[in-house]
Coordinates of C-alpha atoms and ligand atoms in Angstrom, one line a residue:
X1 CA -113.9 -4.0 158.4
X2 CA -116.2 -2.9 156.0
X3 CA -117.5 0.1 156.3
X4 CA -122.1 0.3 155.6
X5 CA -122.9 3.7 157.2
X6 CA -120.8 7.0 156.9
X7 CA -122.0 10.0 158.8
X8 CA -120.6 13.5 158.5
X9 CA -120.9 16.1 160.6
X10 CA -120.7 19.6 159.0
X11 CA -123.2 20.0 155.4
X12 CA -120.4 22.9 154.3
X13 CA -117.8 23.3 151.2
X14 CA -116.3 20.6 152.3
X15 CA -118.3 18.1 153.8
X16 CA -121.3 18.6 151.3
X17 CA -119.5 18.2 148.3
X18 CA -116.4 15.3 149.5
X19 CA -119.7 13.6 150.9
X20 CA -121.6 14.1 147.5
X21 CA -118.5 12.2 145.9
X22 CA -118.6 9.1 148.3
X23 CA -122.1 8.5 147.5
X24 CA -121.6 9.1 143.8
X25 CA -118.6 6.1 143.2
X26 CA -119.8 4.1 147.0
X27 CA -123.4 2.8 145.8
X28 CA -123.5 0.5 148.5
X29 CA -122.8 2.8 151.4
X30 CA -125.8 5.0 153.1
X31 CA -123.9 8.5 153.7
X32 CA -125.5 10.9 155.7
X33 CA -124.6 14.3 156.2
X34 CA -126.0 16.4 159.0
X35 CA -125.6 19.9 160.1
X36 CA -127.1 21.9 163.1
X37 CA -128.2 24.4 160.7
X38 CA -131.9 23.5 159.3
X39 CA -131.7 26.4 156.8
X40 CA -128.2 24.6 155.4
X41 CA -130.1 21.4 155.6
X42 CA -133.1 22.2 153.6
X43 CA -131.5 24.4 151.0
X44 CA -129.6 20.8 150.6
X45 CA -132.5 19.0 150.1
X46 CA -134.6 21.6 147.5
X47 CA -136.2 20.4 145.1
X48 CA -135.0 23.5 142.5
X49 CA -130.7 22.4 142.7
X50 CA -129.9 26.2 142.0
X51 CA -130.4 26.8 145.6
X52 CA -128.3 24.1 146.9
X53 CA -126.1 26.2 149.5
X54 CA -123.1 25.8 147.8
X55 CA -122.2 26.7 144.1
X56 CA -119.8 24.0 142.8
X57 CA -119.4 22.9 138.6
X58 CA -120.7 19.3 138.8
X59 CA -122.2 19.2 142.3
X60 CA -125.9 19.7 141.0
X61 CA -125.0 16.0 139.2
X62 CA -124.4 14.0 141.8
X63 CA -127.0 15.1 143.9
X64 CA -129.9 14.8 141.6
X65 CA -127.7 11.3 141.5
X66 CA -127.6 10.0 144.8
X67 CA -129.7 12.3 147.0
X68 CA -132.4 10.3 148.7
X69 CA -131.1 7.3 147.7
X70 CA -127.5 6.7 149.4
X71 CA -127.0 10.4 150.6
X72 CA -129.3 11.8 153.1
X73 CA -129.3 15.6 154.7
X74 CA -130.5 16.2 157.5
X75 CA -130.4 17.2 161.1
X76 CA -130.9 14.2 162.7
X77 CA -127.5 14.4 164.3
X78 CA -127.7 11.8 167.2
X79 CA -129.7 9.2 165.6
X80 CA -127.4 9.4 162.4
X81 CA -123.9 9.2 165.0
X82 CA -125.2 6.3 166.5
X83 CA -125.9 4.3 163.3
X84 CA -122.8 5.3 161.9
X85 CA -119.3 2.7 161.5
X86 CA -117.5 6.0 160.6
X87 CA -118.1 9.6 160.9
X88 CA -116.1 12.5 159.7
X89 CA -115.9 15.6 161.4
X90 CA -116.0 18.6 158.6
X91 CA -117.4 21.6 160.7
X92 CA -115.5 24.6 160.3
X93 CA -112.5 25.7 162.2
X94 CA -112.1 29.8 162.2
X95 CA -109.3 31.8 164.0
X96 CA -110.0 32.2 167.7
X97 CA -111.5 36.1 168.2
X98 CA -111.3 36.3 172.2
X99 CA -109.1 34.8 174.7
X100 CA -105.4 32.9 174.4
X101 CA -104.7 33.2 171.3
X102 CA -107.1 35.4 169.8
X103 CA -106.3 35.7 166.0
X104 CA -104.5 33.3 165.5
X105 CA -105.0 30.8 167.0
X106 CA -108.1 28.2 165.8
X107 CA -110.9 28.3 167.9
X108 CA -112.0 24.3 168.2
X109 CA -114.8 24.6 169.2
X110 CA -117.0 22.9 166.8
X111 CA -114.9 20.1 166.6
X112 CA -114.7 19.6 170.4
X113 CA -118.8 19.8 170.3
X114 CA -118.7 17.4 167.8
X115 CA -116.3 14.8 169.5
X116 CA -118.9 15.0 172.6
X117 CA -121.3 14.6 170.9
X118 CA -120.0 11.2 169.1
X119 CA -118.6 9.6 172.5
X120 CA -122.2 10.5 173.5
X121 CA -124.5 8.6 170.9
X122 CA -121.9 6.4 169.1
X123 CA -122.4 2.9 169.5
X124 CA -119.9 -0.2 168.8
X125 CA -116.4 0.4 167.1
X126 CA -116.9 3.6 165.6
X127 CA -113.7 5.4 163.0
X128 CA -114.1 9.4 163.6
X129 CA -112.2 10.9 160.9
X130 CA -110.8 14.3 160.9
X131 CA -111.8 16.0 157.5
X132 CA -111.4 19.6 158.8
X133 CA -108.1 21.3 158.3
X134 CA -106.9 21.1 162.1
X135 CA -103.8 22.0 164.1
X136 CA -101.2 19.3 164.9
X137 CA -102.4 17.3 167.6
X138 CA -105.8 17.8 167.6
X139 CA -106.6 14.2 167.2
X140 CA -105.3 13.8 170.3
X141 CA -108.2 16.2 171.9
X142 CA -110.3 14.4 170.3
X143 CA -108.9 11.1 171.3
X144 CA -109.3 12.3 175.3
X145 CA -113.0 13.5 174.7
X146 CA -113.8 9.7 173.2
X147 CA -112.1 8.2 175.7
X148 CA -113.2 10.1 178.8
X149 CA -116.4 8.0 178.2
X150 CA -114.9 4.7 179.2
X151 CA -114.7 6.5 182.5
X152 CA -118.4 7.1 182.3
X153 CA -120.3 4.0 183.9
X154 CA -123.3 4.9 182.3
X155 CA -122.1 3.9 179.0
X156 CA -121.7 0.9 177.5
X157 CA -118.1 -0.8 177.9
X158 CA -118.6 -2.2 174.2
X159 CA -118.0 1.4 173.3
X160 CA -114.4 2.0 171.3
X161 CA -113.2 4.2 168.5
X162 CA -110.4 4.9 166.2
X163 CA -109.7 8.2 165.2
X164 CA -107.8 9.0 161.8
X165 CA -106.8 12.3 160.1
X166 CA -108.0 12.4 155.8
X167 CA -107.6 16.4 155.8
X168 CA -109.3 17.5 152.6
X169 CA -107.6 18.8 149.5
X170 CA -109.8 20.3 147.6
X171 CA -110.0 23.8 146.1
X172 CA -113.3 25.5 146.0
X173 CA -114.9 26.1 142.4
X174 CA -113.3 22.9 141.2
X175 CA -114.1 20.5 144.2
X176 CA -116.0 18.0 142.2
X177 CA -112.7 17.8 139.9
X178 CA -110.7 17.8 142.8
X179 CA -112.5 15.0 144.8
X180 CA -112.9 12.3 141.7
X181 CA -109.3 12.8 140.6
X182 CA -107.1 14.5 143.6
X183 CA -103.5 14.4 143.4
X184 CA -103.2 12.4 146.5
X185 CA -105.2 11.1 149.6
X186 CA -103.5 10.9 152.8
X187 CA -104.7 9.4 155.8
X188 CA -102.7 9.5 159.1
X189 CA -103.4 7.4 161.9
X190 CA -102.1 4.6 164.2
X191 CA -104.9 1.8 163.7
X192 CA -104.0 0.0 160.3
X193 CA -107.6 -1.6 160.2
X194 CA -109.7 1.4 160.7
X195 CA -107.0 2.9 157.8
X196 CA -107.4 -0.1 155.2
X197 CA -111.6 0.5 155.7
X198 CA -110.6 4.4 154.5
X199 CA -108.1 3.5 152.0
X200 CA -110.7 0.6 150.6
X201 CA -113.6 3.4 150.6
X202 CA -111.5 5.4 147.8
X203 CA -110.2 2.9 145.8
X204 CA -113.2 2.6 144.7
X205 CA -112.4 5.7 142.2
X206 CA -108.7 6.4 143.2
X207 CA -105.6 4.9 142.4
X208 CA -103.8 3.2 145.7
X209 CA -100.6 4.5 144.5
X210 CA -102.5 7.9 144.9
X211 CA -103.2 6.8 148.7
X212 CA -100.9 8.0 151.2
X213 CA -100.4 6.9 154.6
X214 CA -98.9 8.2 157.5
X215 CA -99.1 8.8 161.5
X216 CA -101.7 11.2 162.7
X217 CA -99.1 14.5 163.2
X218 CA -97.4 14.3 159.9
X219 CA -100.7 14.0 158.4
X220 CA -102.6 16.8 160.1
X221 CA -99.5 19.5 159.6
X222 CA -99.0 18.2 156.0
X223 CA -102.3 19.8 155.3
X224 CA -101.2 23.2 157.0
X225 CA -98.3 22.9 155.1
X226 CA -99.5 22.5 151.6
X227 CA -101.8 25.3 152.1
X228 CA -99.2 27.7 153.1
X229 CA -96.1 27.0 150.6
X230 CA -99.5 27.8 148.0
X231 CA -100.0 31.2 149.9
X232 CA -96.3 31.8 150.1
X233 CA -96.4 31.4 145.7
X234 CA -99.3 34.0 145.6
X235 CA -97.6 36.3 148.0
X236 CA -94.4 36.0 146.0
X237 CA -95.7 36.4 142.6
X238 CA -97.6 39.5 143.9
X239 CA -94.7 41.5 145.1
X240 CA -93.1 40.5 141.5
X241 CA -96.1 42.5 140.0
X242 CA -95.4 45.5 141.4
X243 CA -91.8 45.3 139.9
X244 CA -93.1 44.4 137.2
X245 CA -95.6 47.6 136.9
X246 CA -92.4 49.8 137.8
X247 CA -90.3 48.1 135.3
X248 CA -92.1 47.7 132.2
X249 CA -91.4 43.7 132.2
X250 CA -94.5 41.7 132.2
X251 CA -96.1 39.8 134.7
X252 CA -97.6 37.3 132.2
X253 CA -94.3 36.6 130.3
X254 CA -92.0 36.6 133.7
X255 CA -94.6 34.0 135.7
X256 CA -94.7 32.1 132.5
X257 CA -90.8 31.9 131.8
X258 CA -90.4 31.2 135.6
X259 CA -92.8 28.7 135.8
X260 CA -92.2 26.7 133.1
X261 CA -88.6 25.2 135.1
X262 CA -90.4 21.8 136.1
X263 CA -88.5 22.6 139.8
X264 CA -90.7 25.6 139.9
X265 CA -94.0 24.4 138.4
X266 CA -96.6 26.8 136.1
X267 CA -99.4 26.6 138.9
X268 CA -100.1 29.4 141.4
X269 CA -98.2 32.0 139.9
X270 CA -101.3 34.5 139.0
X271 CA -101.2 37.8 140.5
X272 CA -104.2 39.7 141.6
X273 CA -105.6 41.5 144.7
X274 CA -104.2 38.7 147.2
X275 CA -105.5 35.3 148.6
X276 CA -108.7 34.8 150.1
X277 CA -110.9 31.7 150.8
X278 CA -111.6 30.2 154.1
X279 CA -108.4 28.5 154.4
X280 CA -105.3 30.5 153.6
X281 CA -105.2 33.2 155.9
X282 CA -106.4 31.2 159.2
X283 CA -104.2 28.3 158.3
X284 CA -100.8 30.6 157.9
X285 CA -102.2 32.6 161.2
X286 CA -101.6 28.8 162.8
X287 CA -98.7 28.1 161.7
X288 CA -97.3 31.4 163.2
X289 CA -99.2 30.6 166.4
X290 CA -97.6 27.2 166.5
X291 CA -94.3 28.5 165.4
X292 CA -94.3 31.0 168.2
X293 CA -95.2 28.3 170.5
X294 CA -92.1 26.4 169.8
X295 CA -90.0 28.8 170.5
X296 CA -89.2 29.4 166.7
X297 CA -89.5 33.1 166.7
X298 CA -88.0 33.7 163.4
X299 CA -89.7 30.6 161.7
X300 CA -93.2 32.8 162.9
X301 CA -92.3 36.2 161.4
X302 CA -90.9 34.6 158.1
X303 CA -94.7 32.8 158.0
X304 CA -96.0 36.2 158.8
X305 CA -94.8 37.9 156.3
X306 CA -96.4 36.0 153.3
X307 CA -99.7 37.2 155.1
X308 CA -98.3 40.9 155.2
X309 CA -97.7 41.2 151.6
X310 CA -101.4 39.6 151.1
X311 CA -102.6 42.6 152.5
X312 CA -100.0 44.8 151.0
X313 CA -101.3 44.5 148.0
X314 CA -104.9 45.5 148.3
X315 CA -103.9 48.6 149.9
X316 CA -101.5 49.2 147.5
X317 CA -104.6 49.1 145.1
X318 CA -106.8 51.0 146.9
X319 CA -103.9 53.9 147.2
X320 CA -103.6 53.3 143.1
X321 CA -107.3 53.6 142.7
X322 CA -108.0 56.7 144.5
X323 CA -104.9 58.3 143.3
X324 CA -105.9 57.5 139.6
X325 CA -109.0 59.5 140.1
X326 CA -107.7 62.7 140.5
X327 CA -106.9 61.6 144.4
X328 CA -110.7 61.5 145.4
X329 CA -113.6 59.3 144.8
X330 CA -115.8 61.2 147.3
X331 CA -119.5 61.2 145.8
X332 CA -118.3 59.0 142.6
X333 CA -119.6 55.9 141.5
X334 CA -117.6 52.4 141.1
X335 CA -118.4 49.3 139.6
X336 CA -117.5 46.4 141.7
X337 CA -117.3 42.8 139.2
X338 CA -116.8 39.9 141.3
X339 CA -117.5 39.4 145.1
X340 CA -116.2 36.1 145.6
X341 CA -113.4 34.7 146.8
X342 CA -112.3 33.1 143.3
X343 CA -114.3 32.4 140.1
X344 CA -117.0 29.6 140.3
X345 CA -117.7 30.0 143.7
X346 CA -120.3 32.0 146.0
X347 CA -118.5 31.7 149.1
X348 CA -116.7 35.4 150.2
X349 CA -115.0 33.8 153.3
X350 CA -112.0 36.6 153.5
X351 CA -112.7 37.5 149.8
X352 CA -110.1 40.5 148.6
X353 CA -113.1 41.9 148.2
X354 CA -114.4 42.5 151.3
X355 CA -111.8 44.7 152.5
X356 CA -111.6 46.8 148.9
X357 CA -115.0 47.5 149.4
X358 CA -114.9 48.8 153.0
X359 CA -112.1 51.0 152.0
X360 CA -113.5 52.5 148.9
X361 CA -116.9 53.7 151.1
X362 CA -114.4 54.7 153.8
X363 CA -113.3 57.3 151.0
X364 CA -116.6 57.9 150.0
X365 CA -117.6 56.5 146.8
X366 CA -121.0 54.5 146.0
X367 CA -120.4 51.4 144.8
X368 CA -122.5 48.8 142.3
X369 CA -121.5 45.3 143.0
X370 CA -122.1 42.6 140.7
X371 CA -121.4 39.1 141.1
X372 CA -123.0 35.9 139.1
X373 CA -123.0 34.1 142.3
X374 CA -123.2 36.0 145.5
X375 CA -126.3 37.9 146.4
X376 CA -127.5 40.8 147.8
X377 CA -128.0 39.0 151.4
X378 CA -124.4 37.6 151.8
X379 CA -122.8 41.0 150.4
X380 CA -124.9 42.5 152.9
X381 CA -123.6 40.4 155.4
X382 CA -120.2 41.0 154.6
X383 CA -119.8 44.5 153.9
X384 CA -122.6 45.5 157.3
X385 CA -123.3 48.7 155.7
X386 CA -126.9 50.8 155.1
X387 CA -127.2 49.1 152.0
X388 CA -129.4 51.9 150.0
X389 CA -126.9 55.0 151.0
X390 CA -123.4 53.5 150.2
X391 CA -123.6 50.8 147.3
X392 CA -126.3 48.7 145.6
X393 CA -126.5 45.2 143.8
X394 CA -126.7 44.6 140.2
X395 CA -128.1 42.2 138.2
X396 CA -125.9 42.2 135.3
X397 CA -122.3 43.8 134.6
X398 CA -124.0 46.5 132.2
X399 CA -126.0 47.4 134.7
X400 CA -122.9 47.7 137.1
X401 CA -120.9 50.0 135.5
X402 CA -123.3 51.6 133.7
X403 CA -123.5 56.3 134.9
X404 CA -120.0 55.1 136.9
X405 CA -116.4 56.9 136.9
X406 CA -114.3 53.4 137.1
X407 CA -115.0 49.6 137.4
X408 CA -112.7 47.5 139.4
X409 CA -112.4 43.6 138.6
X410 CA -111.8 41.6 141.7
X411 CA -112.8 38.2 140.9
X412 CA -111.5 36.4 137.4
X413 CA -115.3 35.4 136.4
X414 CA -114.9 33.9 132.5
X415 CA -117.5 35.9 131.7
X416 CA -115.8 39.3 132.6
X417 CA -113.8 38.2 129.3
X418 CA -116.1 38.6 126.4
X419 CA -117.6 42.0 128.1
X420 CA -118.7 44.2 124.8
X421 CA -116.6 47.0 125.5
X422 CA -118.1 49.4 123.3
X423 CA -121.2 49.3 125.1
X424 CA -119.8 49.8 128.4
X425 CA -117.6 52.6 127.4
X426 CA -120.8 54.5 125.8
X427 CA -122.4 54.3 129.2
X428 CA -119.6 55.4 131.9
X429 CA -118.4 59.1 132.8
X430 CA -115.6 60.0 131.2
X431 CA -112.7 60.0 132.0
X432 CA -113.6 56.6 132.9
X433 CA -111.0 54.2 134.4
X434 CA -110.6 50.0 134.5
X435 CA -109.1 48.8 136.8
X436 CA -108.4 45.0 136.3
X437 CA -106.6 43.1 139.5
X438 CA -107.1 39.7 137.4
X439 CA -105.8 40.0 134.7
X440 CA -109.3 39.0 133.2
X441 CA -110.6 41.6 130.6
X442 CA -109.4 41.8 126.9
X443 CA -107.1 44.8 127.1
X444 CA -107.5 45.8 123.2
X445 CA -111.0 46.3 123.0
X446 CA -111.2 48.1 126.5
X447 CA -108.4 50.4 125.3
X448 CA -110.2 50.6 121.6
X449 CA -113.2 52.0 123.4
X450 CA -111.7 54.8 124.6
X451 CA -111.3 53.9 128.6
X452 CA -108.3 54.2 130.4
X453 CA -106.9 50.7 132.0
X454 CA -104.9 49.4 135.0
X455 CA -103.7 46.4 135.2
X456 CA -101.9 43.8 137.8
X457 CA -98.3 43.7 137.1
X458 CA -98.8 46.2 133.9
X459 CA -99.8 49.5 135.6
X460 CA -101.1 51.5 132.4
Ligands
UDX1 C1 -114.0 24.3 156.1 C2 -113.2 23.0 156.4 O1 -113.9 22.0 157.0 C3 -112.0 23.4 157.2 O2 -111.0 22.4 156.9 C4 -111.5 24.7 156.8 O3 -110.4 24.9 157.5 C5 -112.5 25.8 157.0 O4 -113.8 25.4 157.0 P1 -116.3 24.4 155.3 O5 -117.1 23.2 154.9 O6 -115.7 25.3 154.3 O7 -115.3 23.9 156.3 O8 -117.1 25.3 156.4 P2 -118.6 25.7 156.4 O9 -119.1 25.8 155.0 O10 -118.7 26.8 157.4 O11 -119.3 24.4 156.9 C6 -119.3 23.9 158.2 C7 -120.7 23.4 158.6 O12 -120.6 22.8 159.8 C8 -121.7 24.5 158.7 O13 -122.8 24.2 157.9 C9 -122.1 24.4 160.2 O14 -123.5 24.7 160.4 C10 -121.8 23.0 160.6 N1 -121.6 22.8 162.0 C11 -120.7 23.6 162.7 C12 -122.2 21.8 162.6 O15 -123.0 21.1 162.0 N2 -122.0 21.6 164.0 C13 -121.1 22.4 164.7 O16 -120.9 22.2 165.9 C14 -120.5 23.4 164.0
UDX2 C1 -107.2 26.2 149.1 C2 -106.2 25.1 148.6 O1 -105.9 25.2 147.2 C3 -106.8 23.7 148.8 O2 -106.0 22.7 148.5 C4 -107.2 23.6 150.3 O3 -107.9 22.4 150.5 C5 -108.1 24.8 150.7 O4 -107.5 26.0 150.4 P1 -109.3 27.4 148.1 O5 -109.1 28.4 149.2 O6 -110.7 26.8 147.9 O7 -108.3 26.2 148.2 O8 -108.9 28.1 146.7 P2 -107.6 28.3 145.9 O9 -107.8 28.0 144.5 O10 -106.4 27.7 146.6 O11 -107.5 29.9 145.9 C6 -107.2 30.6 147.1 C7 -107.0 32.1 146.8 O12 -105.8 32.3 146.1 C8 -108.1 32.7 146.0 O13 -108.5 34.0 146.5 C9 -107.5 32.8 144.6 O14 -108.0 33.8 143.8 C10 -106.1 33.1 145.0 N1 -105.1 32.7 143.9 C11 -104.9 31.4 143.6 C12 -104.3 33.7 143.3 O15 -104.4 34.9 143.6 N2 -103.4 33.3 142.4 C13 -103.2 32.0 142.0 O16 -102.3 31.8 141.1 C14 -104.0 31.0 142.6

């Protein structure tokens, strides 16, 4: 079967830029992404690519590449389903808030829309894949919504699908990376032709021996399952910082000498103010749900607890911060650097931040945020506080920290790195503290010029 017209529904982090990648090494298949947004839609199709929705290293490539030519935005969602031989499904999948469930379970809504949609408009033999991380068995619900339309005389008996699960791998910040050289592909399904037409679309950049294929279940929980053994490194090597900041041994040196047995592996082990991202934190809350569902009590509070100590540790800053400054920062002024999530990213989807934030104006300080990527609107969003009377947004990091009592680092921008620290310490109130949660600013010069330093897994 070979495969002319991809479709994907869902123009987010994912779908936008695995899409983008398609087009890029596919030349001879038409991919067209659609959304229900038309804001999303036409930031995707601007003219200026610094407002694509998304900020992603090497996106801005590929789609002065390919755009218009084999990859169309837009949201033309039924015409572009109906054209389609196969169609991934890449809307977003957040934690139930209401109801059975609520918090923890994943509310699948989206992707339930999205399946009606398809047995709706699709036309001929039509491969949905599943592209959003999903609980176990979802395919299944999306198997019963395509079929319910055989039942439907109205439609046309011709009408058949094949529904596969290619959950998506990639990290935000280095997606582009990610997608044209992953570590592995998986696919899980039951129909081996609609599986070859997959594994034949990404052998066109990827090695097959890179290609893995399974049944649908084992693929869909492997995805839930890489995702939290990852959290469970970050919440382990964050409870080793705070032994290390009692201890005097250093967090650096001990993740470093741990990491370096091959059984163990290097990656992951970098402490800081906890995991965010739009992934970690809903995808652990599953597992628990699921867990708890099966009867496997202790299997749930053992999953739990990697999502306790994420949260440990940013009120065990926030204690450190306020008790650092004299045990008040009522009326004082804090330099916020970095909103996001991660480095080289704008999304703030669960970002440490966030919640630091909150707490600091809770205890009354003003804060100036400054991030290279996130702006005013969606730190407005997030935090949902009278902008004017509680923080403000900055344009630079000088201007941050600049007439402020401390700076706190939350996000391991490279260019927090080669800050000139002279400057900065000329223009703070002194006693002026740093407080670094990544590990990211040179600790020499900031100690040089005469500021007082915290770090992760160092304490000061
Ligand atoms: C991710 C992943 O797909 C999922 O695996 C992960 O678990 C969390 O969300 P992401 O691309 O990061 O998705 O989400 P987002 O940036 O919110 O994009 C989803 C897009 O789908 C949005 O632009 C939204 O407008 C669109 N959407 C949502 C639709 O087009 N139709 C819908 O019915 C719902
Ligand atoms: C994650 C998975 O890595 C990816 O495979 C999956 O598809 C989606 O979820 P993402 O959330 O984009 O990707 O970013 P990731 O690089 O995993 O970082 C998640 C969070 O962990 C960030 O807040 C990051 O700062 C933090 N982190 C990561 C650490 O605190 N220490 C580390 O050593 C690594």
């Amino acid at each position: 079967m070979r495969i002319k017209n991809i479709c994907c529904i869902g123009a987010g982090y994912v779908g936008g830029p695995s899409m983008a990648v398609i087009a890029k090494f596919c030349p001879d298949i038409q991919v067209n992404v659609v959304d229900t947004n038309p804001k999303r839609i036409s930031q995707w199709n601007d003219k200026l690519l610094s407002n694509l929705p998304i900020y992603e290293p090497g996106l801005d490539e590929i789609i002065k590449k390919c755009r218009n030519k084999n990859l169309h935005f837009s949201t033309d969602i039924e015409y572009q389903i109906e054209k389609a031989d196969m169609i991934f499904i890449s809307v977003n999948t957040p934690t139930k808030t209401t109801g059975i469930g609520a918090g923890k379970a994943i509310d699948l809504r989206y992707v339930e829309a999205s399946s009606r949609e398809i047995s709706k408009y699709a036309t001929g033999h039509t491969i949905v894949v599943e592209k959003s991380t999903l609980p176990v068995k979802t395919a299944q619900t999306i198997k019963d919504i395509l079929d319910a339309t055989k039942n439907d005389a109205s439609i046309l008996k011709s009408k058949t699908f094949s529904v596969l699960s290619n959950p998506e791998f990639l990290a935000e910040g280095t997606a582009i990376k990610d997608l044209e050289d992953p570590d592995r592909v998986l696919i899980g399904g039951e129909d081996k032709e609609a599986m070859n037409a997959l594994v034949k679309i990404y052998s066109n950049w990827i090695d097959k021996n890179k290609v893995m294929t399974t049944d649908l279940w084992s693929s869909e929980l492997s995805k839930l399952i890489a995702n939290a053994f990852l959290a469970q490194r970050i919440s382990s090597i964050n409870t080793i910082s705070a032994l290390c900041e009692a201890t005097g041994a250093q967090i650096k040196d001990v993740a470093l000498a741990v990491g370096m047995d091959k059984r163990i592996g290097k990656y992951f082990l970098n402490s800081g103010p906890g995991f965010g991202g739009s992934c970690f934190k809903k995808d652990i809350l599953n597992l628990v749900y699921i867990s708890n569902h099966y009867g496997l009590f202790d299997v749930a509070s053992y999953w739990q607890k990697v999502l306790d100590i994420n949260k440990w540790q940013q009120e065990r800053f926030i204690e450190l911060i306020v008790k650092k400054m004299f045990g008040t920062i009522s009326s004082k002024k804090i330099a916020i650097l970095g909103f996001s999530f991660k480095a080289n990213t704008n999304d703030t989807r669960e970002s440490p931040a966030i919640y630091i934030c909150k707490k600091l104006i809770e205890e009354g300080a003003f804060l100036k945020i400054y991030d290279p990527k996130v702006n005013n609107e969606q730190i407005s969003n997030d935090l949902s506080e009278n902008k004017t009377t509680k923080w403000i947004c900055c344009q630079t990091a000088y201007d941050a920290l600049e007439d402020t009592d401390a700076g706190v680092f939350l996000t391991e921008w490279s260019e927090f790195e080669f800050l000139d620290w002279e400057r900065i310490s000329s223009m703070m109130i002194k006693p002026a503290w740093i407080f670094d949660t990544r590990l990211i600013v040179n600790i020499r010069k900031v100690k040089e010029s005469g500021l007082n330093i915290w770090q992760v897994g160092y304490g000061n």
